[in-house]
Short mmCIF file of C-alpha atoms in Angstrom, two decimals:
data_model
loop_
_atom_site.label_atom_id
_atom_site.label_comp_id
_atom_site.label_asym_id
_atom_site.label_seq_id
_atom_site.Cartn_x
_atom_site.Cartn_y
_atom_site.Cartn_z
CA MET A 85 98.99 -115.12 32.57
CA CYS A 86 97.44 -117.31 35.26
CA ARG A 87 94.42 -118.03 33.06
CA LYS A 88 96.69 -119.14 30.20
CA LEU A 89 98.68 -121.40 32.53
CA LEU A 90 95.47 -122.88 33.94
CA GLN A 91 94.21 -123.59 30.40
CA GLN A 92 97.48 -125.32 29.52
CA LEU A 93 97.34 -127.41 32.68
CA GLN A 94 93.74 -128.39 31.91
CA ARG A 95 94.76 -129.50 28.39
CA VAL A 96 97.65 -131.57 29.76
CA ALA A 97 95.40 -133.14 32.42
CA LEU A 98 92.76 -134.02 29.81
CA PHE A 99 95.44 -135.44 27.50
CA LEU A 100 96.84 -137.59 30.32
CA LEU A 101 93.37 -138.78 31.36
CA VAL A 102 92.47 -139.81 27.80
CA GLY A 103 95.84 -141.51 27.45
CA ALA A 104 95.32 -143.43 30.67
CA LEU A 105 91.84 -144.55 29.66
CA VAL A 106 92.81 -145.55 26.13
CA GLY A 107 96.20 -146.98 27.03
CA CYS A 108 94.91 -149.85 29.13
CA GLY A 109 96.16 -152.39 26.60
CA VAL A 110 99.86 -151.85 27.27
CA GLY A 111 101.87 -154.25 25.15
CA ALA A 112 98.88 -155.58 23.28
CA ALA A 113 99.59 -156.95 19.83
CA THR A 114 97.47 -155.44 17.11
CA PRO A 115 94.80 -158.13 16.40
CA THR A 116 95.20 -157.75 12.65
CA PRO A 117 98.32 -155.99 11.46
CA GLU A 118 97.42 -152.75 9.73
CA ALA A 119 99.38 -150.71 7.22
CA ALA A 120 101.52 -148.07 8.89
CA PRO A 121 100.57 -144.59 7.66
CA ALA A 122 103.17 -142.95 5.44
CA ALA A 123 104.73 -139.95 7.14
CA ASP A 124 107.77 -137.78 6.54
CA PHE A 125 109.45 -135.45 9.00
CA ALA A 126 112.68 -133.58 9.59
CA THR A 127 115.03 -134.73 12.32
CA PHE A 128 116.61 -132.34 14.77
CA ASP A 129 120.03 -132.99 13.25
CA GLY A 130 118.87 -131.77 9.83
CA GLY A 131 118.06 -135.16 8.31
CA GLN A 132 114.79 -136.37 6.86
CA ILE A 133 112.86 -139.52 7.79
CA SER A 134 110.35 -141.20 5.51
CA LEU A 135 108.54 -143.93 7.39
CA ALA A 136 107.46 -145.50 4.09
CA GLY A 137 111.12 -145.42 3.04
CA LEU A 138 112.01 -147.60 6.03
CA ARG A 139 110.03 -150.56 4.66
CA GLY A 140 112.28 -153.61 4.85
CA SER A 141 113.42 -152.60 8.35
CA ILE A 142 111.78 -153.24 11.68
CA VAL A 143 110.76 -149.78 12.90
CA VAL A 144 110.29 -148.80 16.53
CA LEU A 145 108.47 -145.45 16.44
CA ASN A 146 108.44 -143.78 19.85
CA PHE A 147 106.24 -140.76 20.57
CA TRP A 148 107.54 -138.63 23.46
CA ALA A 149 107.50 -135.11 24.92
CA SER A 150 110.06 -133.09 26.85
CA TRP A 151 107.61 -132.56 29.74
CA CYS A 152 106.82 -136.30 30.06
CA ALA A 153 108.82 -137.94 32.88
CA PRO A 154 108.27 -141.54 31.69
CA CYS A 155 109.37 -140.45 28.20
CA ARG A 156 112.58 -139.00 29.60
CA ASN A 157 113.20 -142.11 31.69
CA GLU A 158 112.85 -144.57 28.81
CA MET A 159 115.09 -142.75 26.30
CA PRO A 160 118.38 -144.28 27.54
CA ALA A 161 116.79 -147.75 27.06
CA PHE A 162 115.79 -146.82 23.51
CA ASP A 163 119.31 -145.55 22.85
CA ALA A 164 120.99 -148.73 24.12
CA THR A 165 118.54 -150.84 22.12
CA ALA A 166 119.09 -148.77 18.96
CA ARG A 167 122.85 -149.32 19.26
CA ARG A 168 122.45 -153.06 19.89
CA TYR A 169 120.17 -153.74 16.90
CA LYS A 170 121.32 -151.18 14.32
CA ASP A 171 123.15 -153.84 12.27
CA GLN A 172 120.13 -156.19 12.29
CA GLY A 173 117.75 -154.03 10.29
CA VAL A 174 116.08 -152.39 13.29
CA VAL A 175 115.51 -148.64 13.20
CA ILE A 176 114.41 -146.68 16.27
CA VAL A 177 112.96 -143.23 15.69
CA GLY A 178 111.72 -140.77 18.30
CA LEU A 179 109.06 -138.21 17.49
CA ALA A 180 108.23 -135.38 19.89
CA SER A 181 104.47 -134.87 20.11
CA LYS A 182 102.17 -132.73 22.24
CA ASP A 183 105.16 -130.48 22.90
CA LYS A 184 106.70 -127.15 21.98
CA GLU A 185 109.35 -127.53 19.31
CA ASP A 186 111.98 -125.39 21.05
CA GLU A 187 111.56 -127.33 24.30
CA ALA A 188 111.70 -130.68 22.48
CA ARG A 189 114.86 -129.60 20.62
CA ALA A 190 116.51 -128.42 23.84
CA PHE A 191 115.72 -131.69 25.59
CA ALA A 192 116.89 -133.75 22.59
CA SER A 193 120.17 -131.84 22.62
CA SER A 194 120.68 -132.42 26.33
CA ILE A 195 119.83 -136.16 26.28
CA GLY A 196 122.25 -136.91 23.42
CA VAL A 197 120.76 -140.14 22.09
CA SER A 198 122.18 -141.80 18.97
CA TYR A 199 118.89 -142.55 17.22
CA PRO A 200 117.07 -139.90 15.15
CA LEU A 201 114.65 -137.55 16.88
CA GLY A 202 112.19 -135.22 15.21
CA PHE A 203 109.15 -133.07 15.89
CA ASP A 204 105.54 -133.91 15.02
CA GLN A 205 104.36 -130.55 13.69
CA GLY A 206 100.73 -130.08 14.70
CA ASP A 207 100.65 -133.63 16.10
CA GLN A 208 99.60 -134.84 12.65
CA ILE A 209 101.62 -138.06 12.74
CA ALA A 210 100.46 -138.90 16.27
CA THR A 211 96.89 -138.54 15.04
CA GLN A 212 97.57 -140.81 12.05
CA TYR A 213 99.12 -143.40 14.37
CA LYS A 214 96.27 -143.17 16.91
CA VAL A 215 98.49 -141.96 19.74
CA TYR A 216 96.39 -140.76 22.67
CA GLY A 217 98.88 -140.75 25.53
CA LEU A 218 102.63 -140.48 26.05
CA PRO A 219 104.93 -142.22 25.93
CA ASN A 220 103.61 -144.40 23.15
CA THR A 221 105.57 -146.79 20.96
CA VAL A 222 104.48 -148.37 17.70
CA LEU A 223 106.23 -151.45 16.31
CA ILE A 224 106.22 -151.78 12.53
CA ASN A 225 107.33 -154.98 10.81
CA ARG A 226 109.48 -155.20 7.68
CA GLN A 227 106.35 -155.25 5.51
CA GLY A 228 105.29 -151.83 6.83
CA GLN A 229 102.52 -153.12 9.10
CA ILE A 230 101.79 -152.00 12.65
CA VAL A 231 102.03 -155.16 14.75
CA ARG A 232 102.06 -153.75 18.28
CA ARG A 233 101.14 -150.56 20.13
CA LEU A 234 102.74 -149.98 23.52
CA SER A 235 101.48 -147.37 25.96
CA GLY A 236 103.58 -146.22 28.87
CA GLY A 237 107.28 -146.26 29.62
CA LEU A 238 109.37 -149.20 28.43
CA THR A 239 112.52 -150.81 29.75
CA GLU A 240 115.44 -152.07 27.70
CA SER A 241 114.37 -155.63 28.54
CA GLN A 242 110.85 -155.05 27.24
CA LEU A 243 112.12 -153.46 24.02
CA THR A 244 114.50 -156.35 23.50
CA THR A 245 111.69 -158.88 23.97
CA TYR A 246 109.46 -157.19 21.38
CA ILE A 247 112.28 -156.74 18.87
CA GLU A 248 113.48 -160.33 19.26
CA GLU A 249 109.90 -161.49 18.68
CA LEU A 250 109.82 -159.63 15.36
CA LEU A 251 113.29 -160.85 14.37
CA ARG A 252 112.33 -164.49 15.06
CA ALA A 253 109.12 -164.07 13.05
CA GLY A 254 111.18 -162.78 10.14
CA SER A 255 108.98 -159.70 10.15
#
């Protein structure tokens, strides 16, 4: 039991270290927008999300985990932002990664956000989106291109700034 716990703690520590090293460019715009990988996943409320199907909308894709304190702290800001921009073609989606599905579901149920939350089975989508640390947020323009990768917790003000930038650009 102790050995298993120690192994899990080592994996989490390594994951956090890699995330810290890779995530030094917090808020950096992607130098050349790149096509967002197509991915489909089920939401905790029984729905289905197709990221390719969201083309035409500005997509804020947030990777989080139930054990991640900054992830937990930023979710109310994502919820308020999702409510504010839902009628302007902005879609916020949360995807639990590097987590256990039952723990992610329990946390999602307790937090009660209005935007869709799902689970990244086997961390496949996080891998496609080059997510190395949590929280991590990817901004996708209306043309389906990744225009910004954000590492670390975000505030409502920061989210608003990035979304307004995309709305002004007509992206």
